[in-house]
Coordinates of C-alpha atoms in Angstrom, one line a residue:
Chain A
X18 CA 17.9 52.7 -47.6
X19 CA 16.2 51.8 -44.7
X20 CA 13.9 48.9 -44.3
X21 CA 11.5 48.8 -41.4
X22 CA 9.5 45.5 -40.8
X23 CA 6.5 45.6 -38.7
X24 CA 5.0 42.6 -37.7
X25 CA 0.9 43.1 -38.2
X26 CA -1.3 45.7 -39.6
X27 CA -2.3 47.5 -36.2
X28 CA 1.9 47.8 -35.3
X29 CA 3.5 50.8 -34.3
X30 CA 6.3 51.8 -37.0
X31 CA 8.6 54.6 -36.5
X32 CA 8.3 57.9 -38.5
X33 CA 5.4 58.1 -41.7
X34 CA 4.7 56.5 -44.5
X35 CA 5.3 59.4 -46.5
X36 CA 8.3 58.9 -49.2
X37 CA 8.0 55.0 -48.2
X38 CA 7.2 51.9 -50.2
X39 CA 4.5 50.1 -48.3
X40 CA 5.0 46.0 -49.4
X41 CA 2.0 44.2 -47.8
X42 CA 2.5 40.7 -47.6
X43 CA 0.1 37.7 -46.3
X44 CA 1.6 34.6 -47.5
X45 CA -1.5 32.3 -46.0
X46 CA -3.1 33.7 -48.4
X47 CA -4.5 37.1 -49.3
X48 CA -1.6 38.6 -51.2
X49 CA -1.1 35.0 -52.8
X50 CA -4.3 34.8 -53.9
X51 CA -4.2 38.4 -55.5
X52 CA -1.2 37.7 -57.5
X53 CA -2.7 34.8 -58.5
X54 CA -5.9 36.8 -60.1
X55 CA -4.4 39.2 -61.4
X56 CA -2.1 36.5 -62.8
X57 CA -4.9 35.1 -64.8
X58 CA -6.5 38.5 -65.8
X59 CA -8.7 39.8 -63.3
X60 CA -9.1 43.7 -63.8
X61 CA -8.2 44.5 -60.2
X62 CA -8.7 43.5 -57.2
X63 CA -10.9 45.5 -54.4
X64 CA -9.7 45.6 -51.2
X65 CA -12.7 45.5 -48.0
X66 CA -12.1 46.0 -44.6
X67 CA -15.3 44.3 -43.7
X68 CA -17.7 42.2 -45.0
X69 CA -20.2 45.2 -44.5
X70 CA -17.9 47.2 -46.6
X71 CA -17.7 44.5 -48.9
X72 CA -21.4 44.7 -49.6
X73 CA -21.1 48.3 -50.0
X74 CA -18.4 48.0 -52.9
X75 CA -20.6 45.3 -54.8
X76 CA -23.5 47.8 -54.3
X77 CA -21.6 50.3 -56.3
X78 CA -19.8 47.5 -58.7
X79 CA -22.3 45.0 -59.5
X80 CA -21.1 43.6 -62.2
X81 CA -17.7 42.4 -59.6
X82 CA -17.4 39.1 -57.9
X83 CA -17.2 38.8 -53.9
X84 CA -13.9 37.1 -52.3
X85 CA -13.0 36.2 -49.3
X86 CA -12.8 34.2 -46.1
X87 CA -13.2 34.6 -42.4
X88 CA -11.8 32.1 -40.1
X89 CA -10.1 31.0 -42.8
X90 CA -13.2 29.9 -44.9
X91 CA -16.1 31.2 -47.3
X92 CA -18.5 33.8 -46.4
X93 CA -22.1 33.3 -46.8
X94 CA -23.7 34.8 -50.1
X95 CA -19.8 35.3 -51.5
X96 CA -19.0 34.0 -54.8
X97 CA -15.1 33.3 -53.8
X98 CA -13.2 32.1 -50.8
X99 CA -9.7 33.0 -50.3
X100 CA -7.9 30.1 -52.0
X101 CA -5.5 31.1 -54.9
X102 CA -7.2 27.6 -56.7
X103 CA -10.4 29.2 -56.8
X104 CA -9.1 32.2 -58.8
X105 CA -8.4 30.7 -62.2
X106 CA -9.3 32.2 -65.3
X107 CA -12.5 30.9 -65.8
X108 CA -13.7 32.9 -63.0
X109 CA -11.4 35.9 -62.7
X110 CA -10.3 37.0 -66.2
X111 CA -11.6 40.4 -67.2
X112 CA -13.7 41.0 -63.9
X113 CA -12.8 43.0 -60.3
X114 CA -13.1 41.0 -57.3
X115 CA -14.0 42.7 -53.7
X116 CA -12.0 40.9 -51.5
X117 CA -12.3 41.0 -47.4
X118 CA -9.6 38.8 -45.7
X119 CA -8.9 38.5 -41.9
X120 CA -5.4 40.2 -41.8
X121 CA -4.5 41.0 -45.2
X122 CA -6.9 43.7 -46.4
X123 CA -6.8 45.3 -43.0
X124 CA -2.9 45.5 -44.0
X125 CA -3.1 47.2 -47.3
X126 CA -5.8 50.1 -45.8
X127 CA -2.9 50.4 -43.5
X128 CA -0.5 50.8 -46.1
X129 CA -2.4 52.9 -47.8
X130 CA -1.1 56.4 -47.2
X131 CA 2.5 55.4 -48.3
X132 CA 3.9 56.6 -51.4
X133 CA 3.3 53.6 -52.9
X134 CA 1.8 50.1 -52.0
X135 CA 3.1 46.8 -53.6
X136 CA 1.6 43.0 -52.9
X137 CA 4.3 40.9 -51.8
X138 CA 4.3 37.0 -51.4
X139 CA 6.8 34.3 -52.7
X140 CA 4.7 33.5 -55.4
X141 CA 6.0 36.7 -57.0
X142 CA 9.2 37.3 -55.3
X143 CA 12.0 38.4 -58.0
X144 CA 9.3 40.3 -59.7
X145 CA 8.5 42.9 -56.6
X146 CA 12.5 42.8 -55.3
X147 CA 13.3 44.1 -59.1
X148 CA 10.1 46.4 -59.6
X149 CA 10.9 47.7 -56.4
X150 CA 14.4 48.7 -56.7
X151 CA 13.6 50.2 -60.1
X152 CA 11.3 52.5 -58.3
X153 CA 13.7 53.3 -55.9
X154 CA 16.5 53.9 -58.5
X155 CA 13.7 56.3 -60.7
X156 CA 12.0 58.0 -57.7
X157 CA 14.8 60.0 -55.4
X158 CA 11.7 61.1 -53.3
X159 CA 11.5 57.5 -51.9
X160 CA 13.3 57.6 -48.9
X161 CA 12.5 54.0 -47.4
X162 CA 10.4 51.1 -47.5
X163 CA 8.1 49.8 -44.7
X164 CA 7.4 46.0 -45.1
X165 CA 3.5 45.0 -43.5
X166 CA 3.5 41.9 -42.7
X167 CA -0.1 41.0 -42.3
X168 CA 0.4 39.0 -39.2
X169 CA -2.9 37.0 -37.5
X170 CA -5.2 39.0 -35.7
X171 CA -2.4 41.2 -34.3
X172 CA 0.2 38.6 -33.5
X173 CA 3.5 37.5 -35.4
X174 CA 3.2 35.3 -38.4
X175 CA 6.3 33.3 -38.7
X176 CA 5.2 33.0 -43.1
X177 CA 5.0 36.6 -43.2
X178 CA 8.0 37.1 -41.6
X179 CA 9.8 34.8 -43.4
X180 CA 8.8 36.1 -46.7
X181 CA 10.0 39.8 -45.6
X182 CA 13.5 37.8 -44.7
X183 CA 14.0 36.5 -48.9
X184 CA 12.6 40.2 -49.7
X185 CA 15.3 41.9 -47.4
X186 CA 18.3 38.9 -48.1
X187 CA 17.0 39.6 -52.3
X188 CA 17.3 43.1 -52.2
X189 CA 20.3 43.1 -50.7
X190 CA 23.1 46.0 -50.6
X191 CA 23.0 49.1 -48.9
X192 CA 20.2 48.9 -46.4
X193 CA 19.7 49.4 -42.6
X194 CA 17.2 47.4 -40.8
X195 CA 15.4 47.4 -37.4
X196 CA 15.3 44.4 -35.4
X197 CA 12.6 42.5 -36.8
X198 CA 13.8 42.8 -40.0
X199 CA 17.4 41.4 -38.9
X200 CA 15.4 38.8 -37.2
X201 CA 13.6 38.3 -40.5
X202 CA 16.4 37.8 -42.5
X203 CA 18.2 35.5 -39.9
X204 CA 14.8 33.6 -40.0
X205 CA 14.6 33.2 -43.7
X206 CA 18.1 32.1 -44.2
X207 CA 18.5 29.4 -41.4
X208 CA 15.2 27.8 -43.1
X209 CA 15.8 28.0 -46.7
X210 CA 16.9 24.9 -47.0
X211 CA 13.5 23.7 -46.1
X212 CA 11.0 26.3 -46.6
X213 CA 8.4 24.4 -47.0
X214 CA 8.6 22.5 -44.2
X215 CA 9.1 25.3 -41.6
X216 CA 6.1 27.0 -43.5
X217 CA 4.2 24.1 -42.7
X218 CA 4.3 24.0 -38.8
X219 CA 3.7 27.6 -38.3
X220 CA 0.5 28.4 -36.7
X221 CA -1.5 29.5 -40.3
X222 CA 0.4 26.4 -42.3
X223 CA -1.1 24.2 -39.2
X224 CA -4.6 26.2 -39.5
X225 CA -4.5 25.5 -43.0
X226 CA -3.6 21.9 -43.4
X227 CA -6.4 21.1 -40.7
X228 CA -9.0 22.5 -42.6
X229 CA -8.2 20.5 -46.3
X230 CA -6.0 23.4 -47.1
X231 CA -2.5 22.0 -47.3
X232 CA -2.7 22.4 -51.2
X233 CA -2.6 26.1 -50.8
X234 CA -0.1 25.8 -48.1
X235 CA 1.9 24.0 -50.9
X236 CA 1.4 26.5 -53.3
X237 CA 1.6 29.6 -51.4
X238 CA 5.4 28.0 -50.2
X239 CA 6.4 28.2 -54.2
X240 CA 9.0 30.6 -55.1
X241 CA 8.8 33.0 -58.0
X242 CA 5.9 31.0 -59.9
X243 CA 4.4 34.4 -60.8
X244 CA 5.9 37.5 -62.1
X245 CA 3.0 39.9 -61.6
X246 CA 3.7 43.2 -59.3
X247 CA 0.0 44.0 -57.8
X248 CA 0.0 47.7 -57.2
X249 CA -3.0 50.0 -55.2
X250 CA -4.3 52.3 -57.5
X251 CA -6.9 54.5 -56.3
X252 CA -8.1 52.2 -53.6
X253 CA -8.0 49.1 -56.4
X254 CA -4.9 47.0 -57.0
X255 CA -3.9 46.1 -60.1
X256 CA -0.9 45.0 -61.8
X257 CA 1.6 47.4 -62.6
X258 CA 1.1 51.1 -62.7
X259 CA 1.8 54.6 -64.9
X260 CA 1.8 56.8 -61.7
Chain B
X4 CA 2.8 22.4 -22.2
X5 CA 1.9 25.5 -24.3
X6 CA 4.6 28.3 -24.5
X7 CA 3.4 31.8 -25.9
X8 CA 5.9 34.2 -26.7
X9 CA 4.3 37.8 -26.9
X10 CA 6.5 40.8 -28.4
X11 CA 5.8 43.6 -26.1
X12 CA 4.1 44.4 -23.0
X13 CA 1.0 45.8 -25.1
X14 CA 0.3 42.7 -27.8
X15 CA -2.2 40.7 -27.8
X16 CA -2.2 36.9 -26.6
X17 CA -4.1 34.3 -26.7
X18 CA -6.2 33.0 -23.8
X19 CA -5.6 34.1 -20.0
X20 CA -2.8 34.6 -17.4
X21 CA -5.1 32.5 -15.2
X22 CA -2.9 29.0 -14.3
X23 CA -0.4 30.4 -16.1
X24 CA 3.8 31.1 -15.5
X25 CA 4.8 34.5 -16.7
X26 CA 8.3 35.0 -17.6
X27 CA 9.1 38.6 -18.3
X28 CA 12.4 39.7 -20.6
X29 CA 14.2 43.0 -20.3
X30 CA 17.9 42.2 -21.4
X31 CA 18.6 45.5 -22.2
X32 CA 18.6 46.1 -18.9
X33 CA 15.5 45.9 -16.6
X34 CA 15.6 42.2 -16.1
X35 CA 19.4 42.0 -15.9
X36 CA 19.6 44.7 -13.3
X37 CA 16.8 43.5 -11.2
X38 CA 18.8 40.5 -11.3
X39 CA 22.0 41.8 -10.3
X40 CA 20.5 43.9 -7.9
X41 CA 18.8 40.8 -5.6
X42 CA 22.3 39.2 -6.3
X43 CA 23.8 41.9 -4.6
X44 CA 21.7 42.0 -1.7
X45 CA 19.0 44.3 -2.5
X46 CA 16.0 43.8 -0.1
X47 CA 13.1 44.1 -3.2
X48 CA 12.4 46.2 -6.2
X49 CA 9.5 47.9 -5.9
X50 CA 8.6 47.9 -10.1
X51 CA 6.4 51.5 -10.5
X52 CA 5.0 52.2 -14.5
X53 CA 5.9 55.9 -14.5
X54 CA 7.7 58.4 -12.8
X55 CA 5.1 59.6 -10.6
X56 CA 4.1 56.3 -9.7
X57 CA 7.7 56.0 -8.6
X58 CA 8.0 58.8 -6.4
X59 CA 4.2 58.3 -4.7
X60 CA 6.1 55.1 -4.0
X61 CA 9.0 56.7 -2.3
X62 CA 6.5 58.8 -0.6
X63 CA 5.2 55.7 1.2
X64 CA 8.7 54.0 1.2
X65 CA 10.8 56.8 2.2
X66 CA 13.9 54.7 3.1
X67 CA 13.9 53.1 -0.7
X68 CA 16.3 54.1 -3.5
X69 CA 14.8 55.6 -6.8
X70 CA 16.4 54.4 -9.5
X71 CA 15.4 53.6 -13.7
X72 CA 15.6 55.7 -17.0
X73 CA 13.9 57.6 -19.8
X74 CA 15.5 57.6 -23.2
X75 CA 18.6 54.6 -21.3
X76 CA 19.6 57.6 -19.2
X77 CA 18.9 58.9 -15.4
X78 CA 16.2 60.3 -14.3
X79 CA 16.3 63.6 -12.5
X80 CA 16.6 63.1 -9.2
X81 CA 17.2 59.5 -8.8
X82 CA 19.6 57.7 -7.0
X83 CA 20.6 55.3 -9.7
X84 CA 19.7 54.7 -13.5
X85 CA 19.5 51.5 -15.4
X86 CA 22.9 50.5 -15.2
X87 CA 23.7 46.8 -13.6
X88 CA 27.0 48.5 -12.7
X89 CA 25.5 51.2 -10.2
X90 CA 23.9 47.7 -8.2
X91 CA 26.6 46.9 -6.5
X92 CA 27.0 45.4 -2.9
X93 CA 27.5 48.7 -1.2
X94 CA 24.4 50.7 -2.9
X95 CA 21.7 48.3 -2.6
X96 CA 22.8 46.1 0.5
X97 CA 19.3 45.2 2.5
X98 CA 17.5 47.8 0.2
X99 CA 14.5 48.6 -1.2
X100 CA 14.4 49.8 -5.0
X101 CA 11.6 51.7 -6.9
X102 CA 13.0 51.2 -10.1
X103 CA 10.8 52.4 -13.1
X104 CA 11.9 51.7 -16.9
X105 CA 10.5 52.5 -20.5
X106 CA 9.5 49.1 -21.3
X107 CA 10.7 46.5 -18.5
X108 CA 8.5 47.9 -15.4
X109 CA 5.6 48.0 -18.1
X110 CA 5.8 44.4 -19.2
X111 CA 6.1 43.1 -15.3
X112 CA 2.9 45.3 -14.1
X113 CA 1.4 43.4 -17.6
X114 CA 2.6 40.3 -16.4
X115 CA 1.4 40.8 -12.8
X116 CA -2.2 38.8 -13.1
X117 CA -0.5 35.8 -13.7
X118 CA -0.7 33.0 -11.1
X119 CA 3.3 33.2 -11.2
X120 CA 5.6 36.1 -12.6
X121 CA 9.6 35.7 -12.5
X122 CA 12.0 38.1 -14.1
X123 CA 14.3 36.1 -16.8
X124 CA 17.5 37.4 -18.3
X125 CA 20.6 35.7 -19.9
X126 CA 22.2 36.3 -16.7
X127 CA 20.4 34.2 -14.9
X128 CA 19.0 31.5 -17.9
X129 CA 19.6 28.2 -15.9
X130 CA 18.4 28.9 -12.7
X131 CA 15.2 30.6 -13.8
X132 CA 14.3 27.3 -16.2
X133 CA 15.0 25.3 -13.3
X134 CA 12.9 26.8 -11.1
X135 CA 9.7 27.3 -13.4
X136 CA 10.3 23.5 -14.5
X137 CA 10.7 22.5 -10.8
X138 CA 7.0 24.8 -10.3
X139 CA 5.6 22.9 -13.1
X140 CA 6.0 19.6 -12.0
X141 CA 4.6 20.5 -8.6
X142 CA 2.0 22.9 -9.4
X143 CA -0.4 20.7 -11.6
X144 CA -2.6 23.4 -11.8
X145 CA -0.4 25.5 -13.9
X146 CA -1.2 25.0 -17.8
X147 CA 1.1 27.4 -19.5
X148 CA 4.1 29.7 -19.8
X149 CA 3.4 33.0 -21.2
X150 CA 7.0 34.6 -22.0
X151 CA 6.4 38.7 -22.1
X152 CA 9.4 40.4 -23.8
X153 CA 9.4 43.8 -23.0
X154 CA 10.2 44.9 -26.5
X155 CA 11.2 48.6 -27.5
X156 CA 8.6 51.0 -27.1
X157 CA 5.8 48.4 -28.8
X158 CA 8.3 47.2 -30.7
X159 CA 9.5 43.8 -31.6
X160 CA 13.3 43.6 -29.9
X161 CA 15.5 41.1 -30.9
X162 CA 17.8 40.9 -27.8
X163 CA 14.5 40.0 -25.5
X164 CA 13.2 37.7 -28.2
X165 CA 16.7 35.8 -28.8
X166 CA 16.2 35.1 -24.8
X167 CA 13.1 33.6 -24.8
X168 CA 14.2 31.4 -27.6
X169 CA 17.0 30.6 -25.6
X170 CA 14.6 29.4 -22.8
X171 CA 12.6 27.9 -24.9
X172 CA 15.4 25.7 -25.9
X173 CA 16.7 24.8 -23.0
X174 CA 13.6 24.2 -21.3
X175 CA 13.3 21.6 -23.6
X176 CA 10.7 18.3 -24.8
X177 CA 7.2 18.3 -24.9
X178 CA 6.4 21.5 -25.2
X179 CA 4.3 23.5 -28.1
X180 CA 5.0 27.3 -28.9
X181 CA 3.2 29.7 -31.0
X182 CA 5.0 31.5 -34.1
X183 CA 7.2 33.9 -32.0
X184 CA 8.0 31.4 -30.1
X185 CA 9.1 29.1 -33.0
X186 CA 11.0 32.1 -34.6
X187 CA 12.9 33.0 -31.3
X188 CA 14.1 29.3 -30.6
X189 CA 15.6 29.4 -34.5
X190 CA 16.7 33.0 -34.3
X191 CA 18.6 31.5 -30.8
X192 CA 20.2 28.9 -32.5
X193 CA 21.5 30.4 -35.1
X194 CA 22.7 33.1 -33.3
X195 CA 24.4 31.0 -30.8
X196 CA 28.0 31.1 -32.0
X197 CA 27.7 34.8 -31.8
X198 CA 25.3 35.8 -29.2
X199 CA 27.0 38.5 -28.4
X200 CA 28.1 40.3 -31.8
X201 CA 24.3 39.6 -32.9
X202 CA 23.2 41.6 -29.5
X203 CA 25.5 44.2 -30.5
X204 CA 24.2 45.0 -33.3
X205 CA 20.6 45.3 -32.3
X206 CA 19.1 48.3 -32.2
X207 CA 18.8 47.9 -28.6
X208 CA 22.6 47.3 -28.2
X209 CA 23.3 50.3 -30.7
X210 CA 21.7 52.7 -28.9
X211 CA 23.7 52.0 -25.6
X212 CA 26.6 51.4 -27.6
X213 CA 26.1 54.6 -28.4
X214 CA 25.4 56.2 -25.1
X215 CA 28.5 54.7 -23.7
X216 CA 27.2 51.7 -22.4
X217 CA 29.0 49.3 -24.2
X218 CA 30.0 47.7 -20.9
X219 CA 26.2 47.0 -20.3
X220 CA 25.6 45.4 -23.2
X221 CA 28.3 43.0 -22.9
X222 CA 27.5 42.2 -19.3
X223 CA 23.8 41.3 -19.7
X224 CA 24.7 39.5 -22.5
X225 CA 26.6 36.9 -20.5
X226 CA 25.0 33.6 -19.6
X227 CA 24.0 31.9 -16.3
X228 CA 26.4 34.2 -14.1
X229 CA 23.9 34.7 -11.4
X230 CA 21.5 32.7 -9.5
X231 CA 18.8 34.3 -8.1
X232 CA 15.3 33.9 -9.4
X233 CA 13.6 37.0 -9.2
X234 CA 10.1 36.6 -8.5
X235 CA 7.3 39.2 -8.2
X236 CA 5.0 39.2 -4.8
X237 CA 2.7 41.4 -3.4
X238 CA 3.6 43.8 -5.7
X239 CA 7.7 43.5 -4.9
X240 CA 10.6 41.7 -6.9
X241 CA 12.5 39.8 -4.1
X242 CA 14.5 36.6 -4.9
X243 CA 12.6 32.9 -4.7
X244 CA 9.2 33.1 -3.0
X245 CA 7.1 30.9 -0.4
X246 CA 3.6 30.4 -2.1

């Protein structure tokens, strides 16, 4: 199996998604925050490119919530921001949320045409590395798996990058890599011992912590809190799938 | 002082090149070469982005050698390929090269706008962080290193990237990086016991591995065997400058 990393949403990646596993992640915090609502019952999750597009999908769902940040905050007229605290049951449970992040939701519509899309962050670790290798094990179709890091307007996110690392170093046997996701790995396990702490003085974590975030930094760092698998589903992700 | 590590010659960075020190990476072999090749007494490399800017070149430089690759292998017609080994003494003695590579001679003509551009390899790691220290301290104008891997056809490449991060570390205190930056001085360090078994088995070090230029790849991998600085002016790489 071979496992190609690629470092942001607008990357070049060898070959096509076809037969592939797309696993979008954006640690800080888009693909935390989904697992998080769908975590405590929201019916799916709507992925915007734009806040234009966002509008649009509320036009068309509006009974849904809006979500969201840009630079890292809430947008105007939006009922959510992008901190995983903000989508707790109260809010979330039974309703879809359009959500329009920075890097993330430009990642998934990336990932879109592969076979299929998982959500990836630490949060839900163990739960995608074993939902994943099921698929693979069920599906002989599946002929690789291309990891989306969400990266930060284009450039490498060390969070993201680190999280592909435990996903490649958990998955484990049998798989080629290219080089990022050799460097990924190497990343991952010369910080485990303190993930938190290297998480914190990446560019994002530093981002983050300036603007009151650092709680989310915090819990975004957390391993395996959650064991929901958001899935894309015609254009909405949800968790788990019949396809 | 700020150090930005970009991943390839086409990513995006942050700010200008205005004030700042560009340090372009080809390990695999542009960089290394072009080092070897001032070592040995080459006059300049002339750095041309395609093959027809190579030969229009020649055209105007009819005494110059042609030499670079497609795919790591010779081009048609040219005197030498990408090889280190085919710079020796005798060949490029007092000569002009137009040398043209997939990614290195991108990243330089990148690079170029910079107030200060100088070719970096593991070859030549010591002298070339002595010199841009030496510029910094009296060129107070200066505000920043921009370190340009030349990546892999737009792709991350872990040999370049391990280089910078070996720069990085050796260049030492008071200095801020972004992510890539961050990751390339961990991915350095723990690499170091191994440098070269972890550049063999890049994809980078494969592929000339497989080719048949093992010898290559364990030649550019050494460290601080030469002493030139290669330095781009007026559009030629000749060794040290006067400006």
């Amino acid at each position: 199996m071979y496992i190609e990393v690629i470092p942001s949403a607008q990357s070049h990646y060898q070959g096509s998604l076809e037969n592939k596993i797309a696993i979008v992640i954006d640690v800080f915090r888009a693909t935390s925050t989904m697992a998080t609502a769908l975590a405590n019952g929201a019916a799916a999750l709507i992925p915007a490119a734009s806040v234009e597009e966002a509008l649009a999908r509320k036009r068309e769902n509006p009974e849904a919530l809006l979500g969201g940040e840009r630079q890292a905050v809430l947008i105007e007229g939006f009922d959510l921001g992008n901190s995983p605290d903000e989508y707790t049951v109260e809010k979330v449970k039974g309703k879809k949320v359009i959500i329009t992040t920075t890097n993330g939701t430009m990642a998934i519509k990336a990932a879109a045409p592969a076979e299929k899309v998982r959500m990836l962050s630490f949060l839900n670790m163990d739960s995608v590395v074993r939902k994943v290798d099921q698929e693979i094990r069920e599906c002989p179709g599946i002929d690789g798996i291309i990891i989306v890091c969400s990266g930060t307007e284009e450039r490498f996110d060390l969070p993201d990058t680190l999280c592909a690392g435990m996903f490649i170093e958990q998955f484990g046997r049998g798989i080629n890599v290219n080089d990022l996701g050799l460097a990924a790995q190497m990343l991952y396990n010369s910080s485990k011992p303190n993930l938190l702490e290297t998480l914190k003085n990446t560019e994002h974590g530093q981002v983050l912590i300036t603007l009151g975030f650092q709680k989310d930094v915090e819990y975004c760092s957390a391993v395996n809190r959650l064991s929901v698998v958001p899935v894309l589903r015609n254009g909405e992700i949800v968790w788990r799938e019949d396809r």
